[in-house]
Coordinates of C-alpha atoms and ligand atoms in Angstrom, one line a residue:
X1 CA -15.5 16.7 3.8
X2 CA -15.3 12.7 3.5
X3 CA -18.5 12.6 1.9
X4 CA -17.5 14.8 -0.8
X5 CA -16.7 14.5 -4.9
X6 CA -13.4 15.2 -6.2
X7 CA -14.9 18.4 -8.1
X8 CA -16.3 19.3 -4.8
X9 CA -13.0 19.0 -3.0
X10 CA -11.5 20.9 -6.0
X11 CA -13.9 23.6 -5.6
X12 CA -13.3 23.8 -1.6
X13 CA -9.1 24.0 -2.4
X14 CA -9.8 26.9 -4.7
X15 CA -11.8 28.5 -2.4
X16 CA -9.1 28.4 0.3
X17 CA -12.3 26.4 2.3
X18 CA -9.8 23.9 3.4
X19 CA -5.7 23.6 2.4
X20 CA -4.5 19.9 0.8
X21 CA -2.3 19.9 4.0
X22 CA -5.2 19.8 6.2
X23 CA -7.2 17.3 3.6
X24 CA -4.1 15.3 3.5
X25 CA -3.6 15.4 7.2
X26 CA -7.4 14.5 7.9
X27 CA -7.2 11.4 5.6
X28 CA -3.6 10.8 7.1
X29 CA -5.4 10.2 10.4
X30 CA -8.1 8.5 9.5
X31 CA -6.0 6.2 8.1
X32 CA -4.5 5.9 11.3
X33 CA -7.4 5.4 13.2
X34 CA -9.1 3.1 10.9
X35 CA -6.9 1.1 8.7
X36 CA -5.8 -1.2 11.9
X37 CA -9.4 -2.8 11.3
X38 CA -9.1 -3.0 7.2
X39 CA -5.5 -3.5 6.2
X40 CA -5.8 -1.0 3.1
X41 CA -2.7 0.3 2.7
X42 CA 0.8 -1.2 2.7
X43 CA 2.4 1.9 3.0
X44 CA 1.7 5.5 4.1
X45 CA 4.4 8.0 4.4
X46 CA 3.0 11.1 5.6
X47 CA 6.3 13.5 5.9
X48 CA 6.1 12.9 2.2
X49 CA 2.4 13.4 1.6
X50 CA 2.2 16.5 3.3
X51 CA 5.3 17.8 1.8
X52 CA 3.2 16.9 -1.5
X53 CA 0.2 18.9 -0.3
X54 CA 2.4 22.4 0.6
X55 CA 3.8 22.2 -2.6
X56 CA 0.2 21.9 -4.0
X57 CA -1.0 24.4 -1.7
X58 CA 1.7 26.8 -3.5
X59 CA 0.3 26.1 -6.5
X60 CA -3.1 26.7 -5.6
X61 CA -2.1 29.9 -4.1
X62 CA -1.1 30.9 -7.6
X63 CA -4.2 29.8 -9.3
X64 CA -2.5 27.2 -11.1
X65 CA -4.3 24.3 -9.5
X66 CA -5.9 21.9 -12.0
X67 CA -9.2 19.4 -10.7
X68 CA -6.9 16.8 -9.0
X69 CA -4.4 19.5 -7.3
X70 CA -4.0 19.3 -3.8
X71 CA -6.2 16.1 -3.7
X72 CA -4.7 12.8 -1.9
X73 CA -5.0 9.9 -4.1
X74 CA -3.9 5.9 -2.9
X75 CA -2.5 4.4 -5.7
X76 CA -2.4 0.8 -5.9
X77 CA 1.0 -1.0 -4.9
X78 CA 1.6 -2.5 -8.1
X79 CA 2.6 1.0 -9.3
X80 CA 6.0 1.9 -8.9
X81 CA 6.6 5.2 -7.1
X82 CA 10.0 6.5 -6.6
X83 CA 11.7 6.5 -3.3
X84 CA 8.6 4.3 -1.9
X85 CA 8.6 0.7 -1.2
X86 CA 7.0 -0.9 -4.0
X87 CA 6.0 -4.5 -3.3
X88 CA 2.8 -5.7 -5.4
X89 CA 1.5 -7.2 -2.1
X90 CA 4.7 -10.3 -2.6
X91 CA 7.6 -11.0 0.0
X92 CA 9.6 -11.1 -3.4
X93 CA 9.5 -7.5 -3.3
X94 CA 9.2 -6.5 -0.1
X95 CA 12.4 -4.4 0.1
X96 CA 12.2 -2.8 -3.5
X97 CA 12.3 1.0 -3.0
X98 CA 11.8 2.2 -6.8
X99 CA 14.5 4.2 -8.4
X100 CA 11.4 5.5 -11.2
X101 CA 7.9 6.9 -10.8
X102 CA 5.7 4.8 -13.3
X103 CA 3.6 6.7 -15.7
X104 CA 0.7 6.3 -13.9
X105 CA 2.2 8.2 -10.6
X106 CA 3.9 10.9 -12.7
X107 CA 0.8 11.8 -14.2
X108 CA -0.8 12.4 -10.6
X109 CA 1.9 14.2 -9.3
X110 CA 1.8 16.7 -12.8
X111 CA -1.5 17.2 -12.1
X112 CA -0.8 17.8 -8.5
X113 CA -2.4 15.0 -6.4
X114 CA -1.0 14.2 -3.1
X115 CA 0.6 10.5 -3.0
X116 CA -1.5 9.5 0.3
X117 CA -0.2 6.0 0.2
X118 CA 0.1 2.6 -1.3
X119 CA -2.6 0.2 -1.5
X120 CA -2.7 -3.5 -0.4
X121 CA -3.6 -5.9 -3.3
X122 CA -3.5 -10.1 -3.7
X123 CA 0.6 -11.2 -4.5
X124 CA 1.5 -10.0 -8.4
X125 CA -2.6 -8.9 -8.5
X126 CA -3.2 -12.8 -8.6
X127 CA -6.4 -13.4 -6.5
X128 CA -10.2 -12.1 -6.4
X129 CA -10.4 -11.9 -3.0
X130 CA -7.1 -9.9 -1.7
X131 CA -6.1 -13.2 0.6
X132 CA -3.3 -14.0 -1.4
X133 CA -1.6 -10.8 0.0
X134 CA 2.4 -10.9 1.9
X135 CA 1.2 -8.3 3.9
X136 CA -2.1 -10.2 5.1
X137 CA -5.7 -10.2 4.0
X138 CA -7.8 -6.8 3.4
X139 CA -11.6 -7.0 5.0
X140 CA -14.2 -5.5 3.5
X141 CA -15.7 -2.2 5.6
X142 CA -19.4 -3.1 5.2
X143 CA -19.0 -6.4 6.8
X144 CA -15.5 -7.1 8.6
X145 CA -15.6 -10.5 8.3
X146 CA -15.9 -10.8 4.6
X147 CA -13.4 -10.1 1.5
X148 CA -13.2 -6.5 -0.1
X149 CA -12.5 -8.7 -3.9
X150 CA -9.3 -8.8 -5.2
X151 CA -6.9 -7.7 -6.9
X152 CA -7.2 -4.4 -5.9
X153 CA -9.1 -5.0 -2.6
X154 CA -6.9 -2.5 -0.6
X155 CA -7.5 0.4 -2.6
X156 CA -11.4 -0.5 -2.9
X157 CA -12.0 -0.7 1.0
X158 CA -9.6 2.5 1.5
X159 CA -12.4 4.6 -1.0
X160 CA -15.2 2.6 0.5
X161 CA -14.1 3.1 4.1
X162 CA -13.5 7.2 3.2
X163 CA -9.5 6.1 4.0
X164 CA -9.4 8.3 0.5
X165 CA -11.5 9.8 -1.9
X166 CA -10.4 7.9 -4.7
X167 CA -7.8 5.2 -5.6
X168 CA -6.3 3.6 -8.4
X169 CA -6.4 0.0 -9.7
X170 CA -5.5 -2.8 -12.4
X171 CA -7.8 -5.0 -13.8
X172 CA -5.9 -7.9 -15.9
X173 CA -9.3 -9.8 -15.5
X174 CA -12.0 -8.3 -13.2
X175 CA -9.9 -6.6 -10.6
X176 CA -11.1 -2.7 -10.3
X177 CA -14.6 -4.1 -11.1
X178 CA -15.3 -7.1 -8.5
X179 CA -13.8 -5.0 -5.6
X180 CA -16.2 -2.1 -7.0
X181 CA -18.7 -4.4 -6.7
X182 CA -18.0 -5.9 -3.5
X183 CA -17.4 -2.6 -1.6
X184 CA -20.3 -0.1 -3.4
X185 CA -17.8 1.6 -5.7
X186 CA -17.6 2.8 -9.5
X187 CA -14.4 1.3 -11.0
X188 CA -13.8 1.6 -14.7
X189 CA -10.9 -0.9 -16.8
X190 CA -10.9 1.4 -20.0
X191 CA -10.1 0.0 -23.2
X192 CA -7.0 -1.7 -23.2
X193 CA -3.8 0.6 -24.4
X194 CA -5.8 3.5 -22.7
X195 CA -3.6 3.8 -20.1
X196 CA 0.2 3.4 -20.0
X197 CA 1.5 0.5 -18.4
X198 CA 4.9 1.5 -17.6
X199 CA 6.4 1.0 -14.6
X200 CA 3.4 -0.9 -13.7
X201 CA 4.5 -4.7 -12.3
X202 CA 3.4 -6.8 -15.5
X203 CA 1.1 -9.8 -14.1
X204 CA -0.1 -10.5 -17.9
X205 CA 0.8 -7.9 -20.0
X206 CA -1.6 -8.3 -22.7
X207 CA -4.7 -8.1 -20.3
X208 CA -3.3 -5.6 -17.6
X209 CA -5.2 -2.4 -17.3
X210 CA -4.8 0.3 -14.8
X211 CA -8.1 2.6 -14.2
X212 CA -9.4 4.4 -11.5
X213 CA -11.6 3.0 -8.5
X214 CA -13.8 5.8 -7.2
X215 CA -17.2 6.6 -5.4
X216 CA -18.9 8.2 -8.3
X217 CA -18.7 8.1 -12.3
X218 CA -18.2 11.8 -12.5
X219 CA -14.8 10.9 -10.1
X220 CA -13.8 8.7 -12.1
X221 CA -13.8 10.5 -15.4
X222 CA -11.7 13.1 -13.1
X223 CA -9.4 10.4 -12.3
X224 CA -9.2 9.0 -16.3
X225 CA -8.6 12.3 -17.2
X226 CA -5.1 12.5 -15.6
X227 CA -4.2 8.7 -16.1
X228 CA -4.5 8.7 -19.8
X229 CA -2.5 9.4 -22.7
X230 CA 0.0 8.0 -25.1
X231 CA 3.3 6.9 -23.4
X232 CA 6.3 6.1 -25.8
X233 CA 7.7 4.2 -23.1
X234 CA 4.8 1.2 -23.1
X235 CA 4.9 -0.4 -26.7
X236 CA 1.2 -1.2 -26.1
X237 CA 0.1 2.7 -25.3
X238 CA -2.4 4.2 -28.0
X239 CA -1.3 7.3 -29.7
X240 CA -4.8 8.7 -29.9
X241 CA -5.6 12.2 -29.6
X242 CA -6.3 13.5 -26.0
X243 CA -10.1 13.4 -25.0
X244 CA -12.1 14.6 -22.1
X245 CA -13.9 11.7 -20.8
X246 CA -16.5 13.8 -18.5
X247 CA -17.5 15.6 -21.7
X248 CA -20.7 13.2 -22.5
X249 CA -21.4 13.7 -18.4
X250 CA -21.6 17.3 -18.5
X251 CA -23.6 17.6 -21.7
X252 CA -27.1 19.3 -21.0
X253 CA -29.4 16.3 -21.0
X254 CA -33.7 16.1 -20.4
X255 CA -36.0 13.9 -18.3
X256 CA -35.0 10.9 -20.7
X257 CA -31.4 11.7 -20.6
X258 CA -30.4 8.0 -22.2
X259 CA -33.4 8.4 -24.9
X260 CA -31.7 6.2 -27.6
X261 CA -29.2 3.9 -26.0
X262 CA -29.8 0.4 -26.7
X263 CA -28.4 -1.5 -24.0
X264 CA -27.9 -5.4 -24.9
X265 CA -28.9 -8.2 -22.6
X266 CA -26.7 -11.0 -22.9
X267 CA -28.3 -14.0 -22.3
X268 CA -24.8 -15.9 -20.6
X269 CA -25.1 -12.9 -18.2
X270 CA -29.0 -13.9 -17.5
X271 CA -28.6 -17.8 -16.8
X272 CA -28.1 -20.0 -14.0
X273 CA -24.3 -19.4 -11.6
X274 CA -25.6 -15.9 -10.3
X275 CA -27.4 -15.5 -7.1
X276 CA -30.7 -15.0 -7.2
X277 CA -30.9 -12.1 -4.6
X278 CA -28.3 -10.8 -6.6
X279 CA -29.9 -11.1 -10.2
X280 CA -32.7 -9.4 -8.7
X281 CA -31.0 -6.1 -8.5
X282 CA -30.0 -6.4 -12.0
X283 CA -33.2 -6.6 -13.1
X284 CA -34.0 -3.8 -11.0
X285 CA -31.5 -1.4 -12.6
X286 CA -32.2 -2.4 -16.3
X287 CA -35.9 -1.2 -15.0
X288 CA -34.0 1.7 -14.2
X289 CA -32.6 2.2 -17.4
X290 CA -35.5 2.3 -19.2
X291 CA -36.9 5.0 -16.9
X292 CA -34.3 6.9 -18.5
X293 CA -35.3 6.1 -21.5
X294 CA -32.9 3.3 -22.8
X295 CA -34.4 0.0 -24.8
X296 CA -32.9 -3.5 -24.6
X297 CA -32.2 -5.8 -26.7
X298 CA -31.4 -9.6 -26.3
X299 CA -27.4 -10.2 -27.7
X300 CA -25.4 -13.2 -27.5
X301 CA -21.8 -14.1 -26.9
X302 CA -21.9 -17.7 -27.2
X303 CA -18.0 -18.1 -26.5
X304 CA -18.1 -16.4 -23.1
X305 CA -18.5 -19.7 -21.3
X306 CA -14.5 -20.6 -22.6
X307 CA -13.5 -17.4 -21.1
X308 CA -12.2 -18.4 -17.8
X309 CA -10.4 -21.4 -19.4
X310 CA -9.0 -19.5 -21.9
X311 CA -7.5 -16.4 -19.3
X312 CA -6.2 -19.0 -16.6
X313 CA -4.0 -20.1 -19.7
X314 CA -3.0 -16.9 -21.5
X315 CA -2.3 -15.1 -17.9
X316 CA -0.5 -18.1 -16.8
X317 CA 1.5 -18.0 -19.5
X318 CA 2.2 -14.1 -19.5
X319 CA 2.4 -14.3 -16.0
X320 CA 5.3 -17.6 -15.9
X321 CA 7.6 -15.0 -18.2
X322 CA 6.9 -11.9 -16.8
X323 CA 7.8 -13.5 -13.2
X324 CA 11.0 -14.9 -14.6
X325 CA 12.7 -11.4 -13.9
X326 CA 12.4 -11.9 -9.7
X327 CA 15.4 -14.3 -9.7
X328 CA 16.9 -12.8 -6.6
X329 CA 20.2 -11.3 -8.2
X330 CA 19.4 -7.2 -8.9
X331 CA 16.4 -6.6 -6.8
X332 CA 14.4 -8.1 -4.8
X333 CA 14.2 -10.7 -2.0
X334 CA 17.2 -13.1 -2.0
X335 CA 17.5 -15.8 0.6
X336 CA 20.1 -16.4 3.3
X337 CA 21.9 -19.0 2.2
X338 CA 22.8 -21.0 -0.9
X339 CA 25.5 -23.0 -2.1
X340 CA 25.6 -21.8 -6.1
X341 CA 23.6 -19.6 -8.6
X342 CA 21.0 -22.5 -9.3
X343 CA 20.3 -22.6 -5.5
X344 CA 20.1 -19.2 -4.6
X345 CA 17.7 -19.0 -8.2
X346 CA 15.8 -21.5 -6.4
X347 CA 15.6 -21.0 -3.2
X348 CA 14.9 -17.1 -3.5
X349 CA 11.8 -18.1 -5.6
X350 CA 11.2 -20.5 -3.2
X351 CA 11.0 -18.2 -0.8
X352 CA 9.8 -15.2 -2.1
X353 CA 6.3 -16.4 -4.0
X354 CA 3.2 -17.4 -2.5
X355 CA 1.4 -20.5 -3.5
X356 CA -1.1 -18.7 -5.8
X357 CA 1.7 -17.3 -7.4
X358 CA 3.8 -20.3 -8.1
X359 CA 0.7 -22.2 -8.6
X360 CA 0.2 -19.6 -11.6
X361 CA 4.1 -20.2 -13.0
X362 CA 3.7 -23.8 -12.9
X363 CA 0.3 -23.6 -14.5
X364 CA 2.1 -21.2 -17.1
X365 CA 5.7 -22.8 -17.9
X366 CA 3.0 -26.3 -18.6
X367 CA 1.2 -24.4 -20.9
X368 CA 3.7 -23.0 -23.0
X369 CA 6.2 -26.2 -23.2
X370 CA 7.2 -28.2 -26.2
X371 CA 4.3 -30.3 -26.6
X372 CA 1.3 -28.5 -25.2
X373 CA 2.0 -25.3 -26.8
X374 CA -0.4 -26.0 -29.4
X375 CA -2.6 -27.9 -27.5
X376 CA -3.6 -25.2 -24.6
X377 CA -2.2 -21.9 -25.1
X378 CA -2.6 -21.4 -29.0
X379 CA -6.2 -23.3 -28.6
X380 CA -6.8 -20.4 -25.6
X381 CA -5.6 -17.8 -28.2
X382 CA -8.0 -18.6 -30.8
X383 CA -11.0 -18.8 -28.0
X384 CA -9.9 -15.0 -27.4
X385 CA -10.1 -14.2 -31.1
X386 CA -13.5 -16.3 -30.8
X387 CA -14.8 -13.7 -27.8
X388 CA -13.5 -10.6 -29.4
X389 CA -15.7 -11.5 -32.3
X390 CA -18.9 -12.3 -30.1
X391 CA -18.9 -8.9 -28.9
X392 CA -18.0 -7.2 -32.4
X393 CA -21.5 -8.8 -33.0
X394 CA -22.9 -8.4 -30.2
X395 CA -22.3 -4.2 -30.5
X396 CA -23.5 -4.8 -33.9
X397 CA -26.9 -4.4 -32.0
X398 CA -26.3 -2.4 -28.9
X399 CA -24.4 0.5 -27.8
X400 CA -23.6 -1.1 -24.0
X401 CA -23.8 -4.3 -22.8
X402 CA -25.3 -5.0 -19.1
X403 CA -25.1 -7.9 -16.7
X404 CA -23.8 -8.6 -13.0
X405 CA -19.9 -7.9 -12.3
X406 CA -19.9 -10.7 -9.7
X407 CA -22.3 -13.5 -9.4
X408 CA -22.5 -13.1 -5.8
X409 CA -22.0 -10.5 -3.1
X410 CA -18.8 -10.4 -0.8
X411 CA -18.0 -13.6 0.8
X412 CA -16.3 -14.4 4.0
X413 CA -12.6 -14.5 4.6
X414 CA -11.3 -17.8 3.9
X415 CA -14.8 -19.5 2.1
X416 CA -12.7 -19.5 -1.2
X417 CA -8.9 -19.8 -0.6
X418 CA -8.7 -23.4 -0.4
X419 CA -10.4 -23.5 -3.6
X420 CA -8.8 -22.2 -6.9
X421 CA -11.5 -23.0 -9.3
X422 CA -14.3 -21.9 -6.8
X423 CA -11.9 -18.4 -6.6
X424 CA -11.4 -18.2 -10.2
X425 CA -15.0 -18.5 -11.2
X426 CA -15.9 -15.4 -9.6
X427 CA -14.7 -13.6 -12.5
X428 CA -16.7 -15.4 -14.8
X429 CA -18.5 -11.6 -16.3
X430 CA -15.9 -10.0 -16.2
X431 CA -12.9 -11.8 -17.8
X432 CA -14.1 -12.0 -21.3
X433 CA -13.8 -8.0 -21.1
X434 CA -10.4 -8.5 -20.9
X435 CA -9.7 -10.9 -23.4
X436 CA -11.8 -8.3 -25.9
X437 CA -9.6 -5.7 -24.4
X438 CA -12.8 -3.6 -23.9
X439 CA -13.7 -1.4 -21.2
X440 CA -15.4 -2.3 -18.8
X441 CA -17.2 -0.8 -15.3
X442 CA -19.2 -2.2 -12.5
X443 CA -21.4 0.7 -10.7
X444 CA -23.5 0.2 -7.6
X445 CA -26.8 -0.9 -8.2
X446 CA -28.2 -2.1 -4.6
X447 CA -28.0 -4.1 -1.1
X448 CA -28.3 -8.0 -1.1
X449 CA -28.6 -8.6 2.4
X450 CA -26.6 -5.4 3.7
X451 CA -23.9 -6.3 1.0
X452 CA -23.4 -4.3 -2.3
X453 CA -23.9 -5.3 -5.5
X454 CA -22.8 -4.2 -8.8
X455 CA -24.1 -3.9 -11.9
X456 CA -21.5 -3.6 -15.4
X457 CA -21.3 -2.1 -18.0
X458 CA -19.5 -2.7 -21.0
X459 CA -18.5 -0.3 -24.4
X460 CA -17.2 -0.6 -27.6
X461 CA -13.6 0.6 -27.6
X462 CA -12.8 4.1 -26.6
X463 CA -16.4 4.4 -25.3
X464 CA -15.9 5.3 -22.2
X465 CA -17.0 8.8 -22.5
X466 CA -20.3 7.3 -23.4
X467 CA -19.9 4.4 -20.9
X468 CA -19.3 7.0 -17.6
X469 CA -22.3 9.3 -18.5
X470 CA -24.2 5.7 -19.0
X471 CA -23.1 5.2 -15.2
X472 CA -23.7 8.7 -14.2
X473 CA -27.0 9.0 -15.6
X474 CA -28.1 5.7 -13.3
X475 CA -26.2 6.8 -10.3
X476 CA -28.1 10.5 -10.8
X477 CA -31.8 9.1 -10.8
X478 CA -30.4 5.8 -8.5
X479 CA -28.0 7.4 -5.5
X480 CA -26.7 3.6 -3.9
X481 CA -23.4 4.9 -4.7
X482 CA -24.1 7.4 -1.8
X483 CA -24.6 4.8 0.9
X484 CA -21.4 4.8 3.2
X485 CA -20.6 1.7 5.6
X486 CA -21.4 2.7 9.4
X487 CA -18.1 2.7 11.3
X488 CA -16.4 4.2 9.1
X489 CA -18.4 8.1 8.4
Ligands
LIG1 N1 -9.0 -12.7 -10.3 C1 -8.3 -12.7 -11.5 C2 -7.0 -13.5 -11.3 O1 -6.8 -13.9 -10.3 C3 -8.1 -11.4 -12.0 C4 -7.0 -10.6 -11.3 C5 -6.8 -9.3 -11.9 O2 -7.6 -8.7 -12.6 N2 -5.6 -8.7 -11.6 O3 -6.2 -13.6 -12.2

């Protein structure tokens, strides 16, 4: 059953093969017998799941079940979901029981998933290697002593570990693809504006992108399905009309199924910075691709280099006024004792961020004060402007762009955390997605030494129809998506 697609368990729910209160139960106690070793989840809740999964059952029992009814789901912990602790992995809101289902949740629970539980995830989705977590580190299933990636580490080593079959994530700079990448997964940022962001805790709101983190493409395209849509209540929501992103996947399609695609080789993805065990698998897969029938073409996007620069300013910035809400007074942690209203301010925050966090607001109140305004954060917006155009060129010549997601494969616990620059350079493919607003996946693509790497894949906008049957295509002829860590199956 663990080993199974979403389609698959959709087809075994119809078939009255298996009820979602016995799936729900099953992953309910694997969860208990595994997640000790990981640290996945923050919260489980499994009176509520299972209450979830009759009333799905019922449904079912109708015939009114839709692919996701009666299938548990992990959402991510920067998602708020009503009546359940909500904490984006931070001590500041480690007592916050949501009043409101975000977007993202509601859309699940219309389509009938079961809420199995919510993920761990680095503080405010700060991090790349989930360390920077209140509730303690997440470890990565294929090697124990290493990091799953970050942000959304918990929910990739709960799908990686079989703790789920599938999770949700954000990615405000790389995080559903590193911990894909990391942990063996398909993860997919869409375009940004794809999916709503309400009720989703803002780290920087013009970068953050929810998406689903998944085994296969074909899952994920189930998952996209339900998460996207035009939400009145997120200024930033596209009002495009409704697509089915699995249609490209389930077109009929020959022994040269990508006949046509020209896939673009950048050559800032090609140079020195990635590992050369792990370069060696993306050469392997672009060999791969044209087995399928793709041809390549060298692109440039001679700007990328200034992307992490330019991110660690704009998030900071987003990040220093979005953060201004947890003062301590409405919601949220408030400490013990204080004399007056600047103190408790002070101390709360004090008390209540990490030091990656706080590191960020400083980093972000600098940025944006009289003086340096011009000098770093309006200099950092015109670099984006600068990137956006490189890959309007760039696509100008291809239809995806490849490269590695991560330059290296999972490293230990702890090699990075004393580090900040070291941490934030192992986003350095996957930020400029971001900036572009593009989407963006990372697929499996191979083992570096027992570890996974990943291969990505970026669109155009709104290409991620044609991005997911991209993936699917390589993960039909190429099955390393398949591979499971022992332990865990
Ligand atoms: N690792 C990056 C950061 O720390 C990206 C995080 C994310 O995508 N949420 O900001």
């Amino acid at each position: 059953m663990i080993e199974r697609s979403l389609h698959e368990l959709a087809r075994a729910l119809a078939s009255k093969e298996i009820s979602s209160v016995e799936l729900t139960q099953l992953y309910l106690d694997r969860i208990a017998s595994h997640d000790p070793q990981l640290n996945a989840y923050i919260s489980v809740d499994p009176e509520r799941s299972l209450a979830q999964a009759r009333q799905a059952d019922a449904r079912l029992a109708k015939g009114e079940g839709g692919p996701l009814t009666g299938i548990p789901i992990a959402q991510k912990d920067i998602f708020c979901a009503k009546d359940w602790l909500t904490s984006c992995g931070s001590k500041m809101l480690s007592n916050f029981i949501s009043p409101y289902d975000a977007t993202v949740i509601r859309r699940f629970a219309e389509a009938g998933a079961v809420l199995l539980g919510k993920t761990n995830m680095d503080e405010f989705a700060m991090g790349s290697s989930n360390e920077t977590s209140f509730y303690g580190p997440v470890r990565n299933p294929w090697r124990l002593d290493c990091v799953p990636g970050g942000s959304s580490g918990g929910s990739a080593a709960a799908v990686a570990a079989r703790l789920c079959p599938a999770a949700t994530g954000t990615d405000t700079g790389g995080s559903i693809r590193q911990p894909a990448a990391l942990c063996n997964l398909t993860g997919l940022k869409p375009t940004y504006g794809v999916v709503s962001r309400w009720g989703m805790i803002a780290f920087a709101s013009s970068l953050d992108q929810a998406g689903p983190l998944a085994r296969s493409a074909t899952d994920c395209a189930a998952l996209l399905n339900a998460m996207a849509g035009f939400d009145e209540r997120d200024s930033t929501s596209l009002d495009r009309p409704g697509e089915d992103y699995a249609r490209d996947i389930a077109a009929p399609a020959g022994a040269k199924p990508l006949a046509g695609l020209r896939i673009g080789l950048p050559k800032e993805f090609f140079g020195e910075g990635c590992r050369p065990e792990v370069m060696r698998l993306i050469d392997a897969a672009i060999a791969g691709y044209r087995e399928l029938g793709a041809t390549t073409v060298a692109v440039d996007l001679p700007n990328m280099k200034l992307s992490v620069a330019a991110y660690y300013v704009i998030a900071s910035a987003e990040a220093s006024s979005n953060l201004a809400r947890f003062d301590g007074v409405r919601y949220g942690y408030r400490a013990p004792e204080y004399r007056d209203l600047n103190e408790m301010y002070g101390r709360s925050r004090a008390q209540g961020f990490g030091a990656e966090v706080k590191r960020r607001i400083l980093v972000g109140t600098y940025v944006l004060s009289h003086g340096y305004y011009d000098a770093y954060y309006l200099q950092a917006q015109r670099i984006r402007r600068l990137i956006a155009g490189d890959f309007a060129e760039a696509f100008r010549h291809c239809d995806v762009i490849l490269g590695p997601t991560s330059p290296t494969t999972a490293f230990r616990l702890g090699e990075k955390a004393s580090d900040p620059v070291q941490m934030y350079l192992s986003d350095i493919y996957t930020i400029a997605v971001n900036l572009a607003g593009l989407p963006g996946m990372s697929i499996p693509c191979g083992f570096a030494d027992g570890l996974p790497v990943g291969l990505q894949l970026i669109g155009d906008y709104f290409t991620e129809a044609r991005l997911l049957n991209v993936a699917h295509r390589y993960q039909h002829a190429n099955p390393w998506h398949r591979q499971a860590p022992t332990g865990f199956v």
